[in-house]
Tab-separated table of C-alpha atoms in Angstrom:
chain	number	residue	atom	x	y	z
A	93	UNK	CA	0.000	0.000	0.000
A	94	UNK	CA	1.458	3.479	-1.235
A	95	UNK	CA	0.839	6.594	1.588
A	96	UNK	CA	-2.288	7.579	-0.658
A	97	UNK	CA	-3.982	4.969	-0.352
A	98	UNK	CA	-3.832	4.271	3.492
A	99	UNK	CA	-6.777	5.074	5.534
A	100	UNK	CA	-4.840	7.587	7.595
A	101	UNK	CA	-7.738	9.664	8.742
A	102	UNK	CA	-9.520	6.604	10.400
A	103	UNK	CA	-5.845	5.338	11.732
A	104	UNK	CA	-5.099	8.737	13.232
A	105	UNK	CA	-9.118	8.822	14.829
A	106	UNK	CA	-8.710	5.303	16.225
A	107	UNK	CA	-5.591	6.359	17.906
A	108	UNK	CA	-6.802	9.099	19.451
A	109	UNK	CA	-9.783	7.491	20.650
A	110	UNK	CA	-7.639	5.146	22.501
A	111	UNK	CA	-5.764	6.980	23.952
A	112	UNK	CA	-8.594	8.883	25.088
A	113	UNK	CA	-10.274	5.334	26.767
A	114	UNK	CA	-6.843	4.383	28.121
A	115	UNK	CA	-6.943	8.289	29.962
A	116	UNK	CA	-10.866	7.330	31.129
A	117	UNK	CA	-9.037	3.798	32.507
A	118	UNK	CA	-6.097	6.431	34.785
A	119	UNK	CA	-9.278	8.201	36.412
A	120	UNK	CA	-10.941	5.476	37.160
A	121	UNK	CA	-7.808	4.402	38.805
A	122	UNK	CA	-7.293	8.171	40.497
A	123	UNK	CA	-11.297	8.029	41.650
A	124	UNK	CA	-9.856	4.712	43.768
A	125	UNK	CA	-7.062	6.378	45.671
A	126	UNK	CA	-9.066	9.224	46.183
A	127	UNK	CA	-11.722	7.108	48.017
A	128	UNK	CA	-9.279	4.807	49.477
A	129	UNK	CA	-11.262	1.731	46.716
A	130	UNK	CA	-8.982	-1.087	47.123
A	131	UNK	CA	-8.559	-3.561	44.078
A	132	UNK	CA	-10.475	-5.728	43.202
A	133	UNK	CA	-13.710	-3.722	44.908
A	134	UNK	CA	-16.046	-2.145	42.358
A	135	UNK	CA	-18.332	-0.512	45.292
A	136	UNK	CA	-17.882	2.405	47.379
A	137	UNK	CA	-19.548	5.803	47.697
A	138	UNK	CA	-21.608	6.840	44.811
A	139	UNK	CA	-19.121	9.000	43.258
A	140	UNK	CA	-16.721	6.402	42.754
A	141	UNK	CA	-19.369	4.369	41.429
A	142	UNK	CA	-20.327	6.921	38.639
A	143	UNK	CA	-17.018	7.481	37.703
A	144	UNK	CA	-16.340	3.193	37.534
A	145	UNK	CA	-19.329	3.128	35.448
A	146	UNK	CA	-18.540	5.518	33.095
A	147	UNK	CA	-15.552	4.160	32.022
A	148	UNK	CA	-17.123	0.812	31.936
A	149	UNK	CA	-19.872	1.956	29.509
A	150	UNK	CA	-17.177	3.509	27.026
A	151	UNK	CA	-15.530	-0.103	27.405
A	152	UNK	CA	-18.814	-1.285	26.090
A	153	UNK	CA	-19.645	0.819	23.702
A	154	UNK	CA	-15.905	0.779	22.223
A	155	UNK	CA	-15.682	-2.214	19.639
A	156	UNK	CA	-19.300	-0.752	18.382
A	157	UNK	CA	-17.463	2.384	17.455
A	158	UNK	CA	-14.661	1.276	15.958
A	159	UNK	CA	-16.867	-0.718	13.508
A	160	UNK	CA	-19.176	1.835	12.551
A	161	UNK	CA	-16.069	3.837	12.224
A	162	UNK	CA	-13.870	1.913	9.926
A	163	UNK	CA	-16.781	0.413	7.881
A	164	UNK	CA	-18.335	3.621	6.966
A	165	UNK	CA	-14.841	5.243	6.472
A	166	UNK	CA	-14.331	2.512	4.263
A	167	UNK	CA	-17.304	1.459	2.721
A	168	UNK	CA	-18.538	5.556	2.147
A	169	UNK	CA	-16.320	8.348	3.042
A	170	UNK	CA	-12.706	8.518	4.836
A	171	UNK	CA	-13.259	12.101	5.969
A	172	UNK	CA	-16.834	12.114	7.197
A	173	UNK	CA	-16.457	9.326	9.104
A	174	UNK	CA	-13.320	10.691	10.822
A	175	UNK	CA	-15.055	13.474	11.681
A	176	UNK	CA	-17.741	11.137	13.113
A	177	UNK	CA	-15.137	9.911	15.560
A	178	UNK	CA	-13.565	12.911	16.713
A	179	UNK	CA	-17.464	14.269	17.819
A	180	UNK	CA	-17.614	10.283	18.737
A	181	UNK	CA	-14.769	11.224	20.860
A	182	UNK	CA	-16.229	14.566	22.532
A	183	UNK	CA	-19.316	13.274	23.255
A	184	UNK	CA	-17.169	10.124	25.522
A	185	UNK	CA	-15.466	12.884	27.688
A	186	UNK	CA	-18.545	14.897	28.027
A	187	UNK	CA	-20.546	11.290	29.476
A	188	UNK	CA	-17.574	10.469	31.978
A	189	UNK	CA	-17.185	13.698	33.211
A	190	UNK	CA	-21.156	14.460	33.267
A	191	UNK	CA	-21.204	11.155	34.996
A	192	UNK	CA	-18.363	11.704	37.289
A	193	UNK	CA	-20.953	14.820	38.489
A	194	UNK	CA	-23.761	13.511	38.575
A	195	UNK	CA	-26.162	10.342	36.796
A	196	UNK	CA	-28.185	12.752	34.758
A	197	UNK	CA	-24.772	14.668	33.498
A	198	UNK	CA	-24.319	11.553	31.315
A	199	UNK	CA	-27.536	12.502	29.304
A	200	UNK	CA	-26.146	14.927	27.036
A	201	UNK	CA	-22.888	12.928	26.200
A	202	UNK	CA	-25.061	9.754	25.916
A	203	UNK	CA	-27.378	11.280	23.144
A	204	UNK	CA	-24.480	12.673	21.157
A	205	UNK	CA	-22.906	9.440	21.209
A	206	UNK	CA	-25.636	7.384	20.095
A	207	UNK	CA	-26.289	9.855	17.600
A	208	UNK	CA	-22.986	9.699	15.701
A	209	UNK	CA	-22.936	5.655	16.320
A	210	UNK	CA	-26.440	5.478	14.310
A	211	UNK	CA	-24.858	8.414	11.489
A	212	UNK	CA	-21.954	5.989	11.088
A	213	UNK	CA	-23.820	2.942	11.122
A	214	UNK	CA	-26.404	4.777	7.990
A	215	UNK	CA	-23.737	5.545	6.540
A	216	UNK	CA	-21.607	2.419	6.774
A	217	UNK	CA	-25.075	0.579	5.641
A	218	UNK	CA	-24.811	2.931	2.691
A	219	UNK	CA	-21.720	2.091	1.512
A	220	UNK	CA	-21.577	-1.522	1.588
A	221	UNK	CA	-25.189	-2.334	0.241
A	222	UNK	CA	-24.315	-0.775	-3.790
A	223	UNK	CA	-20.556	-2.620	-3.472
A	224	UNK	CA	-22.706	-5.694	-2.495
A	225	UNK	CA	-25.011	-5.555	-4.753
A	226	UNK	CA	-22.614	-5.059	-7.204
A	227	UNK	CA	-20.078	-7.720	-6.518
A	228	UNK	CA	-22.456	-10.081	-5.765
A	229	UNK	CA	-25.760	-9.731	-7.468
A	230	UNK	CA	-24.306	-7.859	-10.510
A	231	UNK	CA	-26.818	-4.740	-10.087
A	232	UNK	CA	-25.270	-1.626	-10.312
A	233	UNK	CA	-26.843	1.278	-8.413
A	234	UNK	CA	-25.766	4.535	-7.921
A	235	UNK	CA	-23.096	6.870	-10.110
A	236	UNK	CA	-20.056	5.419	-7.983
A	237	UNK	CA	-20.734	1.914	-9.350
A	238	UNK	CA	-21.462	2.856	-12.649
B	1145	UNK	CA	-9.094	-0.733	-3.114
B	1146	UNK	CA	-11.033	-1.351	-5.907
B	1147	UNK	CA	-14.680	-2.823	-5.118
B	1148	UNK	CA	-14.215	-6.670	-5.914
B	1149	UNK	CA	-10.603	-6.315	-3.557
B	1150	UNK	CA	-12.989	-5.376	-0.289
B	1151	UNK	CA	-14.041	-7.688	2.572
B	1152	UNK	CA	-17.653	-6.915	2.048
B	1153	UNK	CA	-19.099	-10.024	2.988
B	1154	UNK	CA	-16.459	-9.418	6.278
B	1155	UNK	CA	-17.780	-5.742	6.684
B	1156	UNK	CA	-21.381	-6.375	6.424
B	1157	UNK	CA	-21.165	-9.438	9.170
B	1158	UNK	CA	-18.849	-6.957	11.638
B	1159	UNK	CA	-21.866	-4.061	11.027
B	1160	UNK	CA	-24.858	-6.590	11.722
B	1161	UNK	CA	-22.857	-7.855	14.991
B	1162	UNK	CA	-22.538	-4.467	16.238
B	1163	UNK	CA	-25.629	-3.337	15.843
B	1164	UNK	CA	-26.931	-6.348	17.811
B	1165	UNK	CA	-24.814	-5.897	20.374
B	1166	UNK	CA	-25.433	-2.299	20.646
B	1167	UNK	CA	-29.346	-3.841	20.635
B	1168	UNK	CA	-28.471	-5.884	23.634
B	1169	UNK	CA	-26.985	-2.625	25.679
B	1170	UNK	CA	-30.870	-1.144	24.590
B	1171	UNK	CA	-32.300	-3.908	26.071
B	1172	UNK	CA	-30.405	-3.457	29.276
B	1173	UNK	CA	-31.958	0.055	29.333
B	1174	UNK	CA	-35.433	-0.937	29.082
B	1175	UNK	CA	-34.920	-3.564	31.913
B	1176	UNK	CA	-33.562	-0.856	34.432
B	1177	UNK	CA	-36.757	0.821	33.293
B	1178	UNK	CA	-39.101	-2.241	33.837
B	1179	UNK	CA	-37.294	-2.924	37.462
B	1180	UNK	CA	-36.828	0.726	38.525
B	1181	UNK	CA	-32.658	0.290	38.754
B	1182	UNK	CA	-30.970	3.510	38.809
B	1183	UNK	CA	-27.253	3.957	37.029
B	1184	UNK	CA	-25.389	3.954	37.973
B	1185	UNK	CA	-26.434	0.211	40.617
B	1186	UNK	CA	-25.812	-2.656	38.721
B	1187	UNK	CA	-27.509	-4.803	41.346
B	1188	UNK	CA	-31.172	-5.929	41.486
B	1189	UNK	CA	-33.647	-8.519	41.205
B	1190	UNK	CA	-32.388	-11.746	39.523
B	1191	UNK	CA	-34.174	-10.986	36.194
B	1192	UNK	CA	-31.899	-7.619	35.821
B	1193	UNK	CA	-28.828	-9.189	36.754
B	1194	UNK	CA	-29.189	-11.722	34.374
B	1195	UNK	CA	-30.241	-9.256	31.409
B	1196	UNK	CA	-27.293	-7.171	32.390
B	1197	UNK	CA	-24.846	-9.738	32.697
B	1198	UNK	CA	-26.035	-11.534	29.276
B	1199	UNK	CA	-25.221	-8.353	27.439
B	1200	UNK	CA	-21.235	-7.718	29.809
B	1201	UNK	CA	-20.963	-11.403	28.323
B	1202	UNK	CA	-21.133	-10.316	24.940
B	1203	UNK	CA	-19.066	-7.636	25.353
B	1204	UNK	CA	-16.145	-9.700	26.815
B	1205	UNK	CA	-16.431	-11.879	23.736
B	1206	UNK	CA	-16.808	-9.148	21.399
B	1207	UNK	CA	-13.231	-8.092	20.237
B	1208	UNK	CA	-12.329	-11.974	20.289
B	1209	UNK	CA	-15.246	-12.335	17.883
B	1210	UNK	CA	-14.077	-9.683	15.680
B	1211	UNK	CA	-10.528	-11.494	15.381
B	1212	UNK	CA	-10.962	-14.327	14.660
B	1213	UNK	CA	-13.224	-13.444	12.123
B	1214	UNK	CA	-11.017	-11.434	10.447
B	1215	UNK	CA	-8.055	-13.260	10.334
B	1216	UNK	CA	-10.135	-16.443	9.209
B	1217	UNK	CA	-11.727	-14.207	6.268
B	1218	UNK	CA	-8.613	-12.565	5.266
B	1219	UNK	CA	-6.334	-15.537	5.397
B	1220	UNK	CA	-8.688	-18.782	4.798
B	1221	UNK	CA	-12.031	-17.494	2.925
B	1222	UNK	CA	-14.185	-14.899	3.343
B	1223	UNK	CA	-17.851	-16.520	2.335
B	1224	UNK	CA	-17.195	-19.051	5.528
B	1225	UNK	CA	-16.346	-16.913	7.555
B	1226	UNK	CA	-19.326	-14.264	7.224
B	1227	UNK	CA	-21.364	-17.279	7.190
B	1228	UNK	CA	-19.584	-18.185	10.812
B	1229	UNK	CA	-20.027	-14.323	11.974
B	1230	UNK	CA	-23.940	-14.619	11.284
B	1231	UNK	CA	-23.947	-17.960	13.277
B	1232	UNK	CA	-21.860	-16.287	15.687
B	1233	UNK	CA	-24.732	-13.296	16.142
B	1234	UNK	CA	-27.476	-16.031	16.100
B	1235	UNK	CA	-26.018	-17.981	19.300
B	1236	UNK	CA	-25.730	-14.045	20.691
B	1237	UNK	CA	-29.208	-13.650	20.633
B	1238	UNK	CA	-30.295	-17.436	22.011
B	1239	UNK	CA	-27.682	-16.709	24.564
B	1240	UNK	CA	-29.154	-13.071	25.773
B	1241	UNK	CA	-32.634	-14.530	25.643
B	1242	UNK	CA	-31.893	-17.354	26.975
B	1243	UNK	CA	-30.343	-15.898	29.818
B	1244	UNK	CA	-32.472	-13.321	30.618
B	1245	UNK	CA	-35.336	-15.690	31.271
B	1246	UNK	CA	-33.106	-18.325	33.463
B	1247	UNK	CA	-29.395	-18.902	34.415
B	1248	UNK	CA	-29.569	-22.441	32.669
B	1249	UNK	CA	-31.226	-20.361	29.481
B	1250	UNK	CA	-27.867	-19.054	28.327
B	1251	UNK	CA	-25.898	-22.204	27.950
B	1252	UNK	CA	-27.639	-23.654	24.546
B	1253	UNK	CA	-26.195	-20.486	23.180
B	1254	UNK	CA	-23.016	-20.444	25.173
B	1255	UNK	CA	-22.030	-23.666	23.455
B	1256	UNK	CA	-22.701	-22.680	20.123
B	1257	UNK	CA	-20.945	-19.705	20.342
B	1258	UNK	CA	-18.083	-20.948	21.848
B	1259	UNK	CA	-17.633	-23.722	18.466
B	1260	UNK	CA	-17.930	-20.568	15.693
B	1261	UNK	CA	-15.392	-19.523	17.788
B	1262	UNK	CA	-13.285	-21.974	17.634
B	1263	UNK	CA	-14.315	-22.986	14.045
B	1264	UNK	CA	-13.149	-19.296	13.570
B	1265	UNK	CA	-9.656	-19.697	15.116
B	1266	UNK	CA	-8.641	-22.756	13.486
B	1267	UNK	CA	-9.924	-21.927	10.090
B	1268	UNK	CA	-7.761	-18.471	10.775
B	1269	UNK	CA	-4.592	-20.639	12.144
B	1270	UNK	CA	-5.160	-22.539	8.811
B	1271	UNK	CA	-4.614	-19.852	6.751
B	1272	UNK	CA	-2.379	-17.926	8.461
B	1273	UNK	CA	0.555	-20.475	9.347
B	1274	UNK	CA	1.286	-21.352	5.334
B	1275	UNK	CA	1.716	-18.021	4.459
B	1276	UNK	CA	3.757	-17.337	7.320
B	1277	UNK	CA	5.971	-20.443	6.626
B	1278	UNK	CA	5.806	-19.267	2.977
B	1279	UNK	CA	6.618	-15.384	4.000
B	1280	UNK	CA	9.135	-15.558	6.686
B	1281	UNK	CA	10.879	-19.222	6.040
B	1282	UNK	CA	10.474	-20.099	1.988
B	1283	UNK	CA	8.681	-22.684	2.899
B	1284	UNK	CA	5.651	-23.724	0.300
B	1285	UNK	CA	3.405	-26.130	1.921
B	1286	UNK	CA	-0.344	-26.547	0.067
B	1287	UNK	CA	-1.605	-26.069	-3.212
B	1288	UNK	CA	-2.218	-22.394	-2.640
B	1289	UNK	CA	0.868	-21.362	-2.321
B	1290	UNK	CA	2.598	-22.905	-5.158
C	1307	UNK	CA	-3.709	-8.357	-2.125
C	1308	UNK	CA	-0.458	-11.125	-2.408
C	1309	UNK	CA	0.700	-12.803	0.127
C	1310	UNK	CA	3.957	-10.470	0.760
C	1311	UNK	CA	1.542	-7.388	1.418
C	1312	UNK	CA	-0.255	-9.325	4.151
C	1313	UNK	CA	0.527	-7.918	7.549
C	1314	UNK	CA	0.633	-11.828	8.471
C	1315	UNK	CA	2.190	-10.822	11.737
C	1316	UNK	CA	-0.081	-8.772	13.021
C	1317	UNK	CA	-2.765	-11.127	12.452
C	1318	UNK	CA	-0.777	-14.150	14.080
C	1319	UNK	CA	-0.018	-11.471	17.002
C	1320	UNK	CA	-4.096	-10.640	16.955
C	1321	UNK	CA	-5.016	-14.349	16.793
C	1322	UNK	CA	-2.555	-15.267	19.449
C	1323	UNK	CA	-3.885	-12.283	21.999
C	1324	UNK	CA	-7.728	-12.854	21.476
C	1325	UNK	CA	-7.501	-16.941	22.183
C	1326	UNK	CA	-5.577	-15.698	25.466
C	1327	UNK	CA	-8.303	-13.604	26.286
C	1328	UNK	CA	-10.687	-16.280	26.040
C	1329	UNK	CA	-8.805	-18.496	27.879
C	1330	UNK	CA	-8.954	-15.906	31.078
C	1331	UNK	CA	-12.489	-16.171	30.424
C	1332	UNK	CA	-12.271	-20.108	30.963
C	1333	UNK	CA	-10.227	-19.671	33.665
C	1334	UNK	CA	-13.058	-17.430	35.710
C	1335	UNK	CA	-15.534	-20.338	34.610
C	1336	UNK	CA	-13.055	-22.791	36.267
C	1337	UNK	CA	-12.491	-20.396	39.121
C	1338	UNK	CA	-16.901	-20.122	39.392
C	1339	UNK	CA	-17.240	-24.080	39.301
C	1340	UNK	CA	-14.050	-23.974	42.397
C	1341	UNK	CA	-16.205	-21.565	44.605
C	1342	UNK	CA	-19.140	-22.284	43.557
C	1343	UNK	CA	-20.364	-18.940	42.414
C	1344	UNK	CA	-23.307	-19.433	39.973
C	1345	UNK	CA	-23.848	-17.191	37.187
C	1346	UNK	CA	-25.073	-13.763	37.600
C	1347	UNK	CA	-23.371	-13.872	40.301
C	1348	UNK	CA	-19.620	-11.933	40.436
C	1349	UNK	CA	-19.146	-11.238	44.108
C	1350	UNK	CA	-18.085	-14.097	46.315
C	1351	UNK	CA	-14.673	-14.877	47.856
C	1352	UNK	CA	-11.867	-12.626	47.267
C	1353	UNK	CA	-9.779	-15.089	45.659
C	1354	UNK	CA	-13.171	-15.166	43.110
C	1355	UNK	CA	-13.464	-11.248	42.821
C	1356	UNK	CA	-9.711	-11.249	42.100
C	1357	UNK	CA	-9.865	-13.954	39.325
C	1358	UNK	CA	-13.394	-12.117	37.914
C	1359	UNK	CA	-11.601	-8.705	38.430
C	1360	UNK	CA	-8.289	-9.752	36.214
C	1361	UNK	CA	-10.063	-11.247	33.038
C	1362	UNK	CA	-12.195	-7.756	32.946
C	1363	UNK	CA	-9.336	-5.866	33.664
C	1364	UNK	CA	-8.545	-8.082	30.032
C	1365	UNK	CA	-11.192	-7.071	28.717
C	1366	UNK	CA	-10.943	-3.270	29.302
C	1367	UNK	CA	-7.541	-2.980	27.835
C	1368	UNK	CA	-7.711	-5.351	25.131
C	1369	UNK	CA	-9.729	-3.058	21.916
C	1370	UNK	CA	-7.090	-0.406	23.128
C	1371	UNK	CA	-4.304	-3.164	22.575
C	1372	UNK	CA	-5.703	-3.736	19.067
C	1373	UNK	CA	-5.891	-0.325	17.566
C	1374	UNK	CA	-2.287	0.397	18.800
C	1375	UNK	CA	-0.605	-2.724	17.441
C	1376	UNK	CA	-2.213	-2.172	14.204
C	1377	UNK	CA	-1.766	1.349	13.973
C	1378	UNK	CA	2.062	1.017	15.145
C	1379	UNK	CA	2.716	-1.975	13.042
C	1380	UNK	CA	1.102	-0.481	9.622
C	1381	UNK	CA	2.413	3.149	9.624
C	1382	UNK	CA	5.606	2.158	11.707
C	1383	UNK	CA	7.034	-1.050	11.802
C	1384	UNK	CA	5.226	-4.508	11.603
C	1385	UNK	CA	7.743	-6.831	13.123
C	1386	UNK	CA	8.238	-4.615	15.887
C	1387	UNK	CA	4.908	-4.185	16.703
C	1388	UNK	CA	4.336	-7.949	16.799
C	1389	UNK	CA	7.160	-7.798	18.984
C	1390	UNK	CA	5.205	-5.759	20.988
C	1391	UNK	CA	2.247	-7.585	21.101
C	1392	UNK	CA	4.454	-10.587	21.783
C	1393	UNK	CA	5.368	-8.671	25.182
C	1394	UNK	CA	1.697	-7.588	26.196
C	1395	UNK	CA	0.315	-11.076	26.087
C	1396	UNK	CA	3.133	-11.931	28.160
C	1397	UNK	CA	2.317	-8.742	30.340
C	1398	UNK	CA	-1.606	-9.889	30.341
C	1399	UNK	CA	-0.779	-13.420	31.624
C	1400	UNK	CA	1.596	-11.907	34.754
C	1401	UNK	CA	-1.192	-10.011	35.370
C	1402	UNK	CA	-3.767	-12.535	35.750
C	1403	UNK	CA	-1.578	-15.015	37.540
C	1404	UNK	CA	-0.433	-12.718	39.463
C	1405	UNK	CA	-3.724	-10.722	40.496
C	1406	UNK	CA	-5.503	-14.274	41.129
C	1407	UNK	CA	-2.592	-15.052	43.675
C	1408	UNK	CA	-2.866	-11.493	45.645
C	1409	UNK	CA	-3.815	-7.981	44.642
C	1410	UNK	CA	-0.430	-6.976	44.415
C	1411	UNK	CA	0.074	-9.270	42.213
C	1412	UNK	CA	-1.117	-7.655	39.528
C	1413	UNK	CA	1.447	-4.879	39.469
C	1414	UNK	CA	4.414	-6.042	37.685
C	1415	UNK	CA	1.806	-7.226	35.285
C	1416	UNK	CA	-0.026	-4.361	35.031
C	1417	UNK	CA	3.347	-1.466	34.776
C	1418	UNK	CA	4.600	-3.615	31.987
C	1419	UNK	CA	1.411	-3.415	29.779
C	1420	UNK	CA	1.485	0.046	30.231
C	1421	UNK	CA	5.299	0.213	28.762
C	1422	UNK	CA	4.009	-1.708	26.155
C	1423	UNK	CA	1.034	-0.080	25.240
C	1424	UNK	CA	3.067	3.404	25.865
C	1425	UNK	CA	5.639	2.205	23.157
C	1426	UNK	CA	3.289	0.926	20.457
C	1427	UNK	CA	1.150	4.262	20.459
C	1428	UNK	CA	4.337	6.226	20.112
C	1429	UNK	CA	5.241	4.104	17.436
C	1430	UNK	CA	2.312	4.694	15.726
C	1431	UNK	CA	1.843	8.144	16.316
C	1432	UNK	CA	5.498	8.792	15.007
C	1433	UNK	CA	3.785	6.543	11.818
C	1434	UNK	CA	1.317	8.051	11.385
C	1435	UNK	CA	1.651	12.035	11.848
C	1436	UNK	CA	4.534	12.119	8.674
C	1437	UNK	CA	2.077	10.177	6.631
C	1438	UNK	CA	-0.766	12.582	7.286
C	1439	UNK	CA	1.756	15.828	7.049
C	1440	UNK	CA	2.337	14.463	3.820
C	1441	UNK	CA	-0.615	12.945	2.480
C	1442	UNK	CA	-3.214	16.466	3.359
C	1443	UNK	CA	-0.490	19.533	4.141
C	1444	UNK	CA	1.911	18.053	1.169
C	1445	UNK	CA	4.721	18.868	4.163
C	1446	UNK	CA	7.520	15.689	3.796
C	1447	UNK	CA	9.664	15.023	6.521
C	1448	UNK	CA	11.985	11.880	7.592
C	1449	UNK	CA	13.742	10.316	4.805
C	1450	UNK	CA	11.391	7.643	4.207
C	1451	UNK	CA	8.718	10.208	3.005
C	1452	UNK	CA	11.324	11.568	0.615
């Protein structure tokens, strides 16, 4: 693969985003000393709890993004998707640290999130059907496939 | 990548897993709704903790899933393996519904998840070894690599 | 794509990692049956909690694990990276043994993952960022951009 043709946008995105659920992982790990939560306990006072739950929902929601993200960068288009993940990413830091506050500050970040995982997913969904199609079935929708 | 180079068969499977999964994280939500469990408690009556743990289950197996996969796709052949990946999402959803109705519920799809996953590996280890041997050691062992 | 272009390493590294991950989830299912924790249940002895405690520590890390080897070992170096990963599994199996034994334990484990995981995500970034000055701001530095 030349430098052209790599998919450095999503590379660089995935990276970030990480990097960005390692740094969610360290906090979780600060929120323990700071309430004296010994490994392996999970409970504590409710502030701890938020914060350990936060970070376990982005662990959950993780592979999800990552293959909305690569599929649609793929499958439709490199820079919109990458741009996806960056608001992807924003709307991660605003749940954990809504969270960390307070269960209803992980509204806003929630709804953000799910709405860029269901943009990527349509748009994913729009790439691959037409290449299907094509390579498989032999019909030929769309200009890009003509 | 021109369109008869992609994974597509590969890309649509890893879209329609995630989706269900993300599905199964839904269906968490409504049961904290139905049984009145607060984020972030994790604890409840036995039908939550089952729901909730049915769908942590599938997230633990998730990025394993998406490996093997893969590798068996890319390196053995594609059309078996998408065929294993929609097997794989089938035994997802007896397991979650399964489980969320009794502990004993879950294992019908435990089991057959755990042989797509190991069909997965091997079929991957299959493909990947010979071209390794081929690759790294000059070594040509079946048909397809002479 | 021909064999030679096939990051085969990576995807031996990949395989190798997720079957170890699934065999710390086997090795919670032995620890269940020893203590005689049924499922949903994850609190018990701390021996249990410990064992439960190190396969989703696993679990948290590992989709982090993934986009750094790949990223590192496409725009930077593959054999190094799978080098890398080499070490982490190595890392991730301290880290279990260790953390079922005691909950110090886990450390050694645990600081060495983080070297590794440091090291492959500055590998990558130092991939990636020339690639991207190069490919979008037509800016070439290093000499293997020239």
């Amino acid at each position: 693969m030349t430098t052209t043709e790599q998919p450095i946008l999503l590379a660089a995105v995935s990276l970030f985003s990480a990097l960005h659920l390692g740094f969610q992982a360290r906090r979780v790990g600060w929120s323990r000393m700071k309430y004296k939560i010994m490994p392996p306990a999970v409970n504590g006072p409710p502030e701890f709890e938020r914060t350990f739950r936060a970070h376990q929902n982005g662990v959950e929601f993780y592979p999800v993004f990552l293959v909305v993200l690569w599929t649609s960068g793929l499958f439709c288009n490199e820079a919109l998707a990458a741009l996806g993940g960056l608001v992807y990413v924003v709307a991660r830091e605003m749940y954990f640290t809504g969270y960390a506050n307070s269960a209803e500050g992980r509204l806003p970040g929630f709804y953000l999130m799910i709405c860029v995982l269901l943009a990527l997913a349509v748009t994913a969904a729009v790439g691959i059907i037409p290449s299907f199609l094509d390579k498989y079935l032999s019909i030929k929708i769309l200009s890009r496939s003509i």
